[in-house]
PDB file of C-alpha atoms in Angstrom:
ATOM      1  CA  UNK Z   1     100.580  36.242  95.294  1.00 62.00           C
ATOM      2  CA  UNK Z   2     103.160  38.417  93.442  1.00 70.00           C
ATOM      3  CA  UNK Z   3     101.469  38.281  90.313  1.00 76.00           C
ATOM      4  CA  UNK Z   4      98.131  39.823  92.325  1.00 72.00           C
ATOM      5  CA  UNK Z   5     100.128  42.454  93.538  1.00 71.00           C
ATOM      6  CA  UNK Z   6     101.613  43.638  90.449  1.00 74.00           C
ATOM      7  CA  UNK Z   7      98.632  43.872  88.916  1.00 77.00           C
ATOM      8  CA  UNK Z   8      96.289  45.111  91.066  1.00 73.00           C
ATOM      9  CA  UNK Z   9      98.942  47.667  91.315  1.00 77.00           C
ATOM     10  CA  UNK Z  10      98.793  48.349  87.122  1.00 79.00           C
ATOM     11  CA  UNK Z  11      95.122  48.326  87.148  1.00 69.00           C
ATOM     12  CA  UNK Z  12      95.092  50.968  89.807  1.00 63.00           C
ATOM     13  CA  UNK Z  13      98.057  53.083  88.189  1.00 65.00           C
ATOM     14  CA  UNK Z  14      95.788  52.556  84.718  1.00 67.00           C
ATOM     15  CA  UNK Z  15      92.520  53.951  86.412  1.00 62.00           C
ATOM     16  CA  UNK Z  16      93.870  56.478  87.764  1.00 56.00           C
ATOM     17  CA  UNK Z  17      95.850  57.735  84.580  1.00 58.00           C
ATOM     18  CA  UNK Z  18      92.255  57.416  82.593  1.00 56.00           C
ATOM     19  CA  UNK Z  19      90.331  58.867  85.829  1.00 52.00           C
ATOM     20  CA  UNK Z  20      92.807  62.170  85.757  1.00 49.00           C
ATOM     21  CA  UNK Z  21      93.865  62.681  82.280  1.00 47.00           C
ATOM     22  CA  UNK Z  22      92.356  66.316  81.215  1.00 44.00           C
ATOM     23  CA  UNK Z  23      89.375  65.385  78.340  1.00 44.00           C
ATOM     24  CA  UNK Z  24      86.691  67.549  77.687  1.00 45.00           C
ATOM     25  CA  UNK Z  25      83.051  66.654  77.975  1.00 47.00           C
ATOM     26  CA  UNK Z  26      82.609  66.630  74.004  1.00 45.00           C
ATOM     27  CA  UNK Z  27      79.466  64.468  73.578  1.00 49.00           C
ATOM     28  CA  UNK Z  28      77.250  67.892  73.554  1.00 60.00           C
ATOM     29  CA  UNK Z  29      79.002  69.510  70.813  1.00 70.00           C
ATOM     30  CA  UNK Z  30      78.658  67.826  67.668  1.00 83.00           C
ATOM     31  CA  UNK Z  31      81.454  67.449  65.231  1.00 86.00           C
ATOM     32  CA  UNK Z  32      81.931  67.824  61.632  1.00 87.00           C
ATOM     33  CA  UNK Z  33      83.658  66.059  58.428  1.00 90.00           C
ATOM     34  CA  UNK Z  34      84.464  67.446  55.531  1.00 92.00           C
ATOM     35  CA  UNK Z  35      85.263  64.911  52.649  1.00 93.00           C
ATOM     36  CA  UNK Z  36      86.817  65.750  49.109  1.00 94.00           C
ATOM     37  CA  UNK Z  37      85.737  64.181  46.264  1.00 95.00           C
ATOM     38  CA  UNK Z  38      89.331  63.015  45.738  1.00 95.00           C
ATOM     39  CA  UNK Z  39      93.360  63.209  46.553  1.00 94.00           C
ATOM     40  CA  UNK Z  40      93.571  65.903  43.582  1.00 95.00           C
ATOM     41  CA  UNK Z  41      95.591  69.200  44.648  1.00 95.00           C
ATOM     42  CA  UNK Z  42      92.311  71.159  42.985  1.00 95.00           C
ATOM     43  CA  UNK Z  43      89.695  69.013  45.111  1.00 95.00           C
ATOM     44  CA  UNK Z  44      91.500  69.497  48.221  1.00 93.00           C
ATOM     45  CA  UNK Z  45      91.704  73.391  47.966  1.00 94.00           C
ATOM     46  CA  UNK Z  46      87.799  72.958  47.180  1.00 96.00           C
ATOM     47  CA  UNK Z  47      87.978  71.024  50.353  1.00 93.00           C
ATOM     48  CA  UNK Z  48      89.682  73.706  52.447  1.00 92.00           C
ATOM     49  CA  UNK Z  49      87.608  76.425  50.449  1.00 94.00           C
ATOM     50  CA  UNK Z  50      84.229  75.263  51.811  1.00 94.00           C
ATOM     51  CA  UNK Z  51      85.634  74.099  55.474  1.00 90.00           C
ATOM     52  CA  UNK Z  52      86.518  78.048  55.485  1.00 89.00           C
ATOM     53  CA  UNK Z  53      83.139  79.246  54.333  1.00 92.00           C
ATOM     54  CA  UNK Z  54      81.183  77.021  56.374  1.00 90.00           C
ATOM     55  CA  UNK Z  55      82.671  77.827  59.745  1.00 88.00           C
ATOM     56  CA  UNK Z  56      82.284  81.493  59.122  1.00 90.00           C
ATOM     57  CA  UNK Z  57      78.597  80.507  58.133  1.00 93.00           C
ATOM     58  CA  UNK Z  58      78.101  78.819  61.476  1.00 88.00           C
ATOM     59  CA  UNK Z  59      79.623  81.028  63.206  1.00 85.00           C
ATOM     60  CA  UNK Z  60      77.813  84.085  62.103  1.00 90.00           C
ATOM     61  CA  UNK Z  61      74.559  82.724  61.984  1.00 91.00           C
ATOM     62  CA  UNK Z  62      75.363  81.208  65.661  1.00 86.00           C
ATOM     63  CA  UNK Z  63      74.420  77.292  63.996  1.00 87.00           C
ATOM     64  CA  UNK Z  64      76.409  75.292  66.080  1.00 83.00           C
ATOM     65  CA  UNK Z  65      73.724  73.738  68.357  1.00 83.00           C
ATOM     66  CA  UNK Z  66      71.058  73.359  65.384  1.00 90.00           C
ATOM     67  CA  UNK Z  67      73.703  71.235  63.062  1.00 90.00           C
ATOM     68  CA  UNK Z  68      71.043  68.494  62.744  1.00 92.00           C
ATOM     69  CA  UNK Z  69      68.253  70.684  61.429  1.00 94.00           C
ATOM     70  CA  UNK Z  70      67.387  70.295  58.098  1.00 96.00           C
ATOM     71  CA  UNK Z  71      66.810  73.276  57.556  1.00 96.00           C
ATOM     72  CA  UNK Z  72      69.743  74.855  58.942  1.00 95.00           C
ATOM     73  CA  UNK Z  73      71.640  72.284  56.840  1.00 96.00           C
ATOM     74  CA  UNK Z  74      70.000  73.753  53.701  1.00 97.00           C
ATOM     75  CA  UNK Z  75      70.780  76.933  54.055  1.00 97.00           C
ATOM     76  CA  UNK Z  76      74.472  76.244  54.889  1.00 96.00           C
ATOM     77  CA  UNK Z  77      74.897  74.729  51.809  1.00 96.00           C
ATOM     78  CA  UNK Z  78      72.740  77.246  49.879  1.00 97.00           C
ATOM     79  CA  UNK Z  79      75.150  79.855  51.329  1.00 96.00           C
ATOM     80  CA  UNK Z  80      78.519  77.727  50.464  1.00 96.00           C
ATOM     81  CA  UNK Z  81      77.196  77.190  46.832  1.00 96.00           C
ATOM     82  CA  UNK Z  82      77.088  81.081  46.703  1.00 96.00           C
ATOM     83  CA  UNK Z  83      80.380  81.472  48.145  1.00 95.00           C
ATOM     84  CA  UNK Z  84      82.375  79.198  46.888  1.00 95.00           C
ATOM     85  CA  UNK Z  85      82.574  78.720  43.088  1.00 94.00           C
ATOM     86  CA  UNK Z  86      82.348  74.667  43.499  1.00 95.00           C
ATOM     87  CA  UNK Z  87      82.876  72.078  40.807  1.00 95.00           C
ATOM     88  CA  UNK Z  88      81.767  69.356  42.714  1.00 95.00           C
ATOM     89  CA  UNK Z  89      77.875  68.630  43.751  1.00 96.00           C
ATOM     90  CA  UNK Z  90      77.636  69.449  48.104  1.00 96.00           C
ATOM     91  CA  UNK Z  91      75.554  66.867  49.981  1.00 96.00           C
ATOM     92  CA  UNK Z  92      75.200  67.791  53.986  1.00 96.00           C
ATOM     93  CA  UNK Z  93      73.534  65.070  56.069  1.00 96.00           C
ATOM     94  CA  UNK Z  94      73.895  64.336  60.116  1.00 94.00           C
ATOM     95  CA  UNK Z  95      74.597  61.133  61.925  1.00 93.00           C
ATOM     96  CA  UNK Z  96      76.514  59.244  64.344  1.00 91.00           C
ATOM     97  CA  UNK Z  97      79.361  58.158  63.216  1.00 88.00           C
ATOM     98  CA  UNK Z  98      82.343  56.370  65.810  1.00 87.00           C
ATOM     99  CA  UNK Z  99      85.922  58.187  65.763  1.00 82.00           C
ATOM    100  CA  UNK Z 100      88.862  57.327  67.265  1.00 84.00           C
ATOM    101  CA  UNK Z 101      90.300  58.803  70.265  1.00 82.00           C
ATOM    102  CA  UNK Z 102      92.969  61.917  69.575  1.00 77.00           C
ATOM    103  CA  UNK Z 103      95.151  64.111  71.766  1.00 75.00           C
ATOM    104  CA  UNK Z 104      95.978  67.220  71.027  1.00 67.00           C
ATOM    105  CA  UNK Z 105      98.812  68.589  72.994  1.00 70.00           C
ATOM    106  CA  UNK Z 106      98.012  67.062  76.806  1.00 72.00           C
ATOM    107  CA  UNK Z 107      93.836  67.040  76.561  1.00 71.00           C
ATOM    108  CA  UNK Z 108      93.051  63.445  75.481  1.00 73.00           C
ATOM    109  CA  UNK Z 109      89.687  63.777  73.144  1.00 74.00           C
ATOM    110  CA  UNK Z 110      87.855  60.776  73.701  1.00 77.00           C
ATOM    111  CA  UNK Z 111      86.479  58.263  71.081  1.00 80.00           C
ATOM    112  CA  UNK Z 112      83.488  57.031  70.625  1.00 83.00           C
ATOM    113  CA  UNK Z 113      80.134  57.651  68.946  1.00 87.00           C
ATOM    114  CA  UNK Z 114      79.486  61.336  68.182  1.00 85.00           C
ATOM    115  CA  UNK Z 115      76.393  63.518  66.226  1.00 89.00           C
ATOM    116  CA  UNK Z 116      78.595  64.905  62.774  1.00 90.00           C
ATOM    117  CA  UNK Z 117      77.728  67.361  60.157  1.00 92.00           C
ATOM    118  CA  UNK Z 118      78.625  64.911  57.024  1.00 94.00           C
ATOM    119  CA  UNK Z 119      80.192  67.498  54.175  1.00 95.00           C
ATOM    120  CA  UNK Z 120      80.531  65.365  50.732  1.00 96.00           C
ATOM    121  CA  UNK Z 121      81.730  66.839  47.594  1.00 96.00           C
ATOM    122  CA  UNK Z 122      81.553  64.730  44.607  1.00 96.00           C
ATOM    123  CA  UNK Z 123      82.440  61.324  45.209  1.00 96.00           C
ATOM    124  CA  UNK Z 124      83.609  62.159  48.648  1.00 94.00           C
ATOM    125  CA  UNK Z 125      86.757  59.535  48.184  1.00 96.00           C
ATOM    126  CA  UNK Z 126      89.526  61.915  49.014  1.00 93.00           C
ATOM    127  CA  UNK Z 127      91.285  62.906  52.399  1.00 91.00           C
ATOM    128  CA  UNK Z 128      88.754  64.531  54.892  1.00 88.00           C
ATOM    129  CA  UNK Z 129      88.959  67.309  57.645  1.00 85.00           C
ATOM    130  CA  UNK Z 130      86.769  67.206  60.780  1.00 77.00           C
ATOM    131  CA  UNK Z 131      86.821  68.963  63.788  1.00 76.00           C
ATOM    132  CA  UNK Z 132      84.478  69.414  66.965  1.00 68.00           C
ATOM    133  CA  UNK Z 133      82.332  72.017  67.550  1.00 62.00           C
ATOM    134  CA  UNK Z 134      84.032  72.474  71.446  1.00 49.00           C
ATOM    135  CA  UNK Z 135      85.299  75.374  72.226  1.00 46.00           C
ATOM    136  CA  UNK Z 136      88.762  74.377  73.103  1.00 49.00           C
ATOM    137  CA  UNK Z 137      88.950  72.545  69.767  1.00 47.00           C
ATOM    138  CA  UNK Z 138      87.007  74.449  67.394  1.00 48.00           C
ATOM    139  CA  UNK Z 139      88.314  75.147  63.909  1.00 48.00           C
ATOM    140  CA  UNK Z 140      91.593  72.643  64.389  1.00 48.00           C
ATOM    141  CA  UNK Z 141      91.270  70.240  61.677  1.00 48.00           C
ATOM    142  CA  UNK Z 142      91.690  66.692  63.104  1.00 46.00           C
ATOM    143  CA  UNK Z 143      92.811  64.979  59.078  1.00 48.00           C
ATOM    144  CA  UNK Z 144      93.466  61.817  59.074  1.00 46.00           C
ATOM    145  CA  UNK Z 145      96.784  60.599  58.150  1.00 40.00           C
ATOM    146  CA  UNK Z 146      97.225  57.398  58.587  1.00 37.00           C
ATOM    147  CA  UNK Z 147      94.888  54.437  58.340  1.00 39.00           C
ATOM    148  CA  UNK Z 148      93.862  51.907  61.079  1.00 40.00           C
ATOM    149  CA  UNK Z 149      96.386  49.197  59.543  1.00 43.00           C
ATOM    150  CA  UNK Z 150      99.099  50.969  58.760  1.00 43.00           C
ATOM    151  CA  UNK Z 151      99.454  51.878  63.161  1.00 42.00           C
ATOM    152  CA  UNK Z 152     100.847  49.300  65.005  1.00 48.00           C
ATOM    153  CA  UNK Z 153      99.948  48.847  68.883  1.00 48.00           C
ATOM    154  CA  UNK Z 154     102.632  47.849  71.483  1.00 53.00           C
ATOM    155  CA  UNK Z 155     102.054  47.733  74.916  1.00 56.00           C
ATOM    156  CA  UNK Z 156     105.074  47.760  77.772  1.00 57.00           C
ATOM    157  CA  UNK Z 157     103.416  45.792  80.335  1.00 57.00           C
ATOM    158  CA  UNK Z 158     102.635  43.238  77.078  1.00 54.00           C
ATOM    159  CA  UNK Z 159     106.214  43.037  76.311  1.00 61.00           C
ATOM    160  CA  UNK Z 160     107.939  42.841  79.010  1.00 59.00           C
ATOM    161  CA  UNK Z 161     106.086  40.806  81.784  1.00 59.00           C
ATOM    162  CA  UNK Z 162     102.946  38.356  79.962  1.00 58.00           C
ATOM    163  CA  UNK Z 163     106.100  37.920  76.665  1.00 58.00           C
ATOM    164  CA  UNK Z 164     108.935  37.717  78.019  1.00 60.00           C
ATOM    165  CA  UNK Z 165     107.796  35.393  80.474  1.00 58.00           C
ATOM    166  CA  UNK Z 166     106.766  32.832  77.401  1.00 56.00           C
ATOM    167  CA  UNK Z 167     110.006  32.771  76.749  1.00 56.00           C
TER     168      UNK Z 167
END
């Protein structure tokens, strides 16, 4: 009966954690990824060269609801291509694509499937920047560091109470 207890007691101290934790409703703004052709110190300043130009682009032209427009993809990357003297081909397209969940200070940004602006220059093998199109988060870049295998998971409640009582 003590077991019950205990964890009716986590599940209710997990709910409520996810049930108040600060996230914003992002699944109306659409998000965008910007991928180098590769790790090169040149093809990352390309990188960071066009992620500049094309947020001013959205922004002045007042884009960021019509992202999956072909059209309005064109003539963002018409514009880049005049603004940026590039050395590797541009490709926009939009889809879903899944992303982790992040945090950024306290606001938890949840994962999940999301509409993305999909930036590739050249081979579009190097590190990529993306960021979401919400107002709180707009313009942070959101790189990934790490990859999937190289984090490793531990959980407390894991650990302590379901392993250590194997013991």
């Amino acid at each position: 009966m003590r077991q019950v207890g205990k964890i009716l007691i986590i599940g209710l101290v997990v709910f409520l954690t996810i049930k108040l934790v600060d996230k914003p409703k992002t699944p109306d703004y659409p998000r965008i990824r910007v991928i180098a052709s590769s790790n090169s110190d040149s093809d990352q300043k390309e990188k960071y060269q066009v992620v500049e130009e094309m947020l001013k682009i959205i922004d002045q032209n007042n884009y960021h609801n019509k992202l999956h427009d072909k059209t309005v993809q064109n003539r963002i990357k018409t514009e880049i291509e005049k603004r940026v003297s590039l050395k590797n081909n541009l490709t926009l397209t939009y889809q879903t694509l899944s992303y982790p969940a992040k945090t950024f200070g306290d606001k938890l940004i949840p994962g999940g499937k999301y509409e993305t602006l999909i930036v590739q220059l050249g081979d579009a093998q190097g590190r990529n920047w993306w960021s979401i199109l919400y107002p709180e988060y707009y313009g942070l870049s959101y790189e990934e560091r790490l990859s999937f295998e190289e984090i490793k998971y531990k959980s407390y409640i894991y650990e302590k109470w379901i392993k250590g009582k194997n013991k």
